[in-house]
XYZ file of C-alpha atoms in Angstrom:
268
model
C 0.008 0.025 -0.042
C 1.094 3.628 -0.530
C 2.548 5.664 2.297
C -0.093 6.664 4.814
C 0.660 10.405 4.449
C -0.543 10.262 0.816
C -3.880 8.733 1.534
C -6.940 10.873 0.892
C -9.600 8.159 0.431
C -10.079 4.976 2.394
C -12.412 2.230 1.247
C -13.547 -0.250 3.916
C -15.388 -3.390 2.830
C -17.919 -5.546 4.511
C -17.168 -9.170 3.595
C -20.397 -11.206 3.409
C -22.392 -10.351 0.270
C -19.608 -8.026 -0.833
C -16.440 -10.061 -1.014
C -18.117 -13.504 -1.084
C -21.570 -14.832 -1.903
C -23.097 -16.240 1.368
C -26.486 -17.006 -0.145
C -25.760 -20.723 0.061
C -23.605 -20.711 3.102
C -24.372 -18.268 6.016
C -27.989 -17.898 4.941
C -28.358 -21.594 4.361
C -26.838 -22.317 7.817
C -29.265 -19.763 9.320
C -32.249 -21.507 7.711
C -30.999 -24.911 8.797
C -30.592 -23.701 12.328
C -34.117 -22.200 12.585
C -35.596 -25.343 11.042
C -33.705 -27.520 13.589
C -34.763 -25.570 16.607
C -38.423 -25.312 15.543
C -38.525 -29.108 15.034
C -38.800 -28.701 11.213
C -41.974 -26.599 11.640
C -40.514 -23.407 10.096
C -37.669 -22.662 7.650
C -37.210 -18.975 6.770
C -37.088 -18.164 3.094
C -34.499 -15.755 1.574
C -37.228 -13.174 1.577
C -37.890 -13.750 5.254
C -34.178 -13.271 5.957
C -34.040 -10.039 3.930
C -37.065 -8.756 5.785
C -35.533 -9.412 9.162
C -32.194 -7.785 8.124
C -33.997 -4.773 6.728
C -34.724 -3.859 10.377
C -30.996 -3.016 10.655
C -30.497 -4.908 13.860
C -29.654 -8.456 12.852
C -26.239 -8.373 11.196
C -25.181 -11.304 13.438
C -26.590 -14.453 11.906
C -26.480 -16.360 15.197
C -28.649 -13.681 16.829
C -30.837 -13.634 13.724
C -31.322 -17.345 13.976
C -32.409 -17.006 17.578
C -34.761 -14.114 16.764
C -36.437 -16.183 14.035
C -36.963 -19.020 16.476
C -38.445 -16.641 19.030
C -40.734 -15.042 16.553
C -41.987 -18.313 15.250
C -42.724 -19.636 18.694
C -44.501 -16.391 19.635
C -46.644 -16.905 16.567
C -47.627 -20.218 18.112
C -48.716 -18.580 21.312
C -45.588 -19.161 23.380
C -43.582 -16.473 25.198
C -39.804 -16.065 24.942
C -39.439 -16.813 28.618
C -41.120 -20.159 28.156
C -38.712 -21.258 25.478
C -35.404 -21.011 27.475
C -33.365 -21.198 24.346
C -29.721 -22.110 24.734
C -27.869 -19.517 22.662
C -24.608 -21.419 22.761
C -26.428 -24.485 21.302
C -27.747 -22.368 18.489
C -24.249 -21.070 17.751
C -22.833 -24.561 17.861
C -25.423 -26.021 15.489
C -24.995 -23.090 13.094
C -21.230 -23.554 13.085
C -21.575 -27.290 12.432
C -23.360 -26.397 9.234
C -21.309 -23.383 8.210
C -17.814 -24.613 9.063
C -18.477 -28.293 9.408
C -17.982 -30.643 12.367
C -14.199 -30.833 12.189
C -12.720 -27.753 13.946
C -9.345 -28.245 12.204
C -10.359 -29.066 8.627
C -13.411 -27.089 7.629
C -15.810 -29.034 5.343
C -18.971 -27.045 5.777
C -20.813 -24.551 3.512
C -17.962 -22.068 3.811
C -15.834 -24.154 1.415
C -18.130 -23.396 -1.562
C -18.630 -19.617 -1.313
C -18.201 -17.905 -4.692
C -15.850 -14.956 -4.600
C -17.244 -11.545 -5.673
C -13.930 -9.810 -6.235
C -10.386 -10.679 -7.314
C -7.018 -9.559 -5.815
C -6.330 -7.555 -8.952
C -9.242 -5.263 -8.104
C -7.652 -4.414 -4.758
C -4.276 -3.982 -6.390
C -5.823 -1.385 -8.709
C -7.089 0.574 -5.707
C -3.596 0.515 -4.183
C -2.022 1.722 -7.463
C -4.521 4.663 -7.487
C -3.446 5.653 -3.954
C -6.630 4.422 -2.314
C -6.166 2.576 0.986
C -8.479 -0.285 1.768
C -9.355 -2.698 4.609
C -12.221 -4.846 5.992
C -14.775 -4.425 8.739
C -17.108 -7.399 9.041
C -19.495 -9.027 11.425
C -18.063 -12.385 10.422
C -15.855 -14.252 12.898
C -12.124 -13.618 12.446
C -11.663 -17.277 11.499
C -14.248 -17.020 8.741
C -13.043 -13.685 7.476
C -9.435 -14.765 7.470
C -10.363 -17.960 5.579
C -11.747 -15.928 2.653
C -9.212 -13.094 2.704
C -6.042 -15.016 3.157
C -6.733 -18.603 2.027
C -9.108 -17.884 -0.799
C -7.926 -14.440 -2.004
C -4.238 -14.832 -0.986
C -4.029 -11.429 0.792
C -1.133 -11.016 3.148
C -2.188 -9.729 6.601
C -4.918 -7.404 5.377
C -6.314 -4.836 7.784
C -9.367 -6.570 9.345
C -11.781 -5.803 12.157
C -13.971 -8.834 12.681
C -16.713 -9.913 15.069
C -14.461 -10.496 18.001
C -12.751 -7.076 17.663
C -15.651 -4.626 17.964
C -19.374 -4.293 18.850
C -21.780 -5.461 16.177
C -23.118 -3.144 13.479
C -24.669 -0.593 13.285
C -22.273 0.490 16.090
C -19.466 2.232 14.105
C -16.664 1.436 16.545
C -15.215 -1.248 14.281
C -15.346 1.098 11.293
C -13.457 3.727 13.260
C -10.820 1.215 14.275
C -10.396 0.042 10.699
C -9.875 3.619 9.531
C -7.396 4.296 12.342
C -5.288 1.357 11.129
C -5.244 2.737 7.625
C -4.876 6.443 8.005
C -2.521 9.113 9.132
C -3.818 12.494 10.122
C -5.048 13.786 6.745
C -7.263 16.771 6.083
C -10.502 16.173 4.163
C -10.173 12.459 4.476
C -13.059 10.571 2.852
C -14.123 7.083 4.026
C -16.255 4.902 1.917
C -17.904 1.911 3.547
C -19.158 -0.774 1.154
C -21.865 -3.115 2.369
C -24.927 -5.053 1.324
C -27.299 -4.576 4.287
C -29.366 -1.881 5.986
C -27.094 -2.359 9.105
C -24.067 -1.388 6.955
C -25.669 1.886 5.823
C -26.838 2.624 9.375
C -23.196 2.191 10.491
C -22.148 4.942 8.083
C -24.971 7.206 9.306
C -23.888 6.723 12.880
C -20.200 7.285 12.004
C -21.214 10.604 10.427
C -23.130 11.621 13.545
C -20.191 10.853 15.852
C -17.425 12.174 13.676
C -18.815 14.855 11.365
C -15.419 16.218 10.602
C -14.791 13.354 8.256
C -16.559 12.590 4.911
C -18.482 9.378 5.246
C -20.009 7.686 2.191
C -22.121 4.528 2.188
C -21.991 2.394 -0.997
C -24.551 -0.410 -1.288
C -23.854 -3.614 -3.122
C -26.657 -5.933 -4.324
C -25.914 -9.478 -2.963
C -26.314 -12.145 -5.651
C -29.460 -13.628 -4.193
C -31.422 -10.471 -4.834
C -30.470 -10.235 -8.449
C -32.783 -13.002 -9.597
C -35.238 -10.538 -11.041
C -35.122 -6.839 -11.957
C -37.997 -6.179 -9.546
C -36.141 -7.804 -6.658
C -32.987 -5.920 -7.430
C -34.884 -2.620 -7.645
C -36.705 -3.146 -4.359
C -33.514 -4.149 -2.559
C -31.692 -1.129 -4.042
C -34.438 1.178 -2.808
C -34.142 -0.306 0.662
C -30.383 0.446 0.700
C -30.844 3.952 -0.677
C -33.480 4.711 1.940
C -31.123 3.485 4.647
C -28.475 5.955 3.440
C -26.539 4.542 0.535
C -25.154 7.170 -1.812
C -25.235 4.683 -4.665
C -26.054 1.013 -5.135
C -23.969 -1.259 -7.422
C -24.496 -4.780 -8.619
C -20.889 -5.890 -7.955
C -18.154 -4.408 -5.753
C -15.578 -4.351 -8.570
C -17.713 -1.596 -10.230
C -16.424 0.603 -7.402
C -13.115 1.152 -9.253
C -10.817 4.244 -8.962
C -12.661 6.043 -11.783
C -16.081 5.398 -10.150
C -14.738 6.517 -6.795
C -13.552 9.729 -8.349
C -16.904 10.262 -10.028
C -18.724 9.600 -6.759
C -16.557 12.065 -4.835
C -17.149 14.686 -7.438
C -20.903 14.168 -7.489
C -21.025 14.445 -3.687
C -18.795 17.563 -3.641
C -16.003 15.876 -1.743
C -13.333 16.952 -4.187
């Protein structure tokens, strides 16, 4: 990466739905988990999952699984107190699907996640003097698996689940930026994500640190691009949540597009 003193723009990426397609991994594990803990009575659809995540509070898929189970049982006339769910058991079952049952050699859904960007894309950002890093609600193990093992990145800047409060709390975003920046005037930070929680994170960052330029860029995850209507609806959701622009693939956010975006928003 270029010397920190020359950095004017920092791009921070979410991972799930941006760097990798998790439609058949995290989301599948979530549905499996809910189905298991409701004794096969209810399996959330992709639309159900999108609807829950549109609330902006359920970035953590373990917590989202638990919430689905609670809501289903409430629909059956039971209270949350009656259920006495074991959160650790929910996490363990989820992980057995997502990572697999062998803690050393992962064999679960994570092994088959399609990549949504290539290392050359990140190299082009570096060449253009744009610093980059990652802030994700994924566990460090899962995030490192895709960044280092799959993409071959060498010690990328990463703030993962264990390192900061969950989104939309912007603490992890601030920490990522601190690892990438020097004290630079008119620094612009672009956060790239695929959920309402990601856009809310940018909004909160702007409220707490208004002296910096914060821009949210939405990415359409592959599972919503099955129809034009679905893509449009999801785009509108992200725009309403605060995205400055919504793209169909992260690699469209190239140095030229970044320059155009900054100009349109009056940041340069």
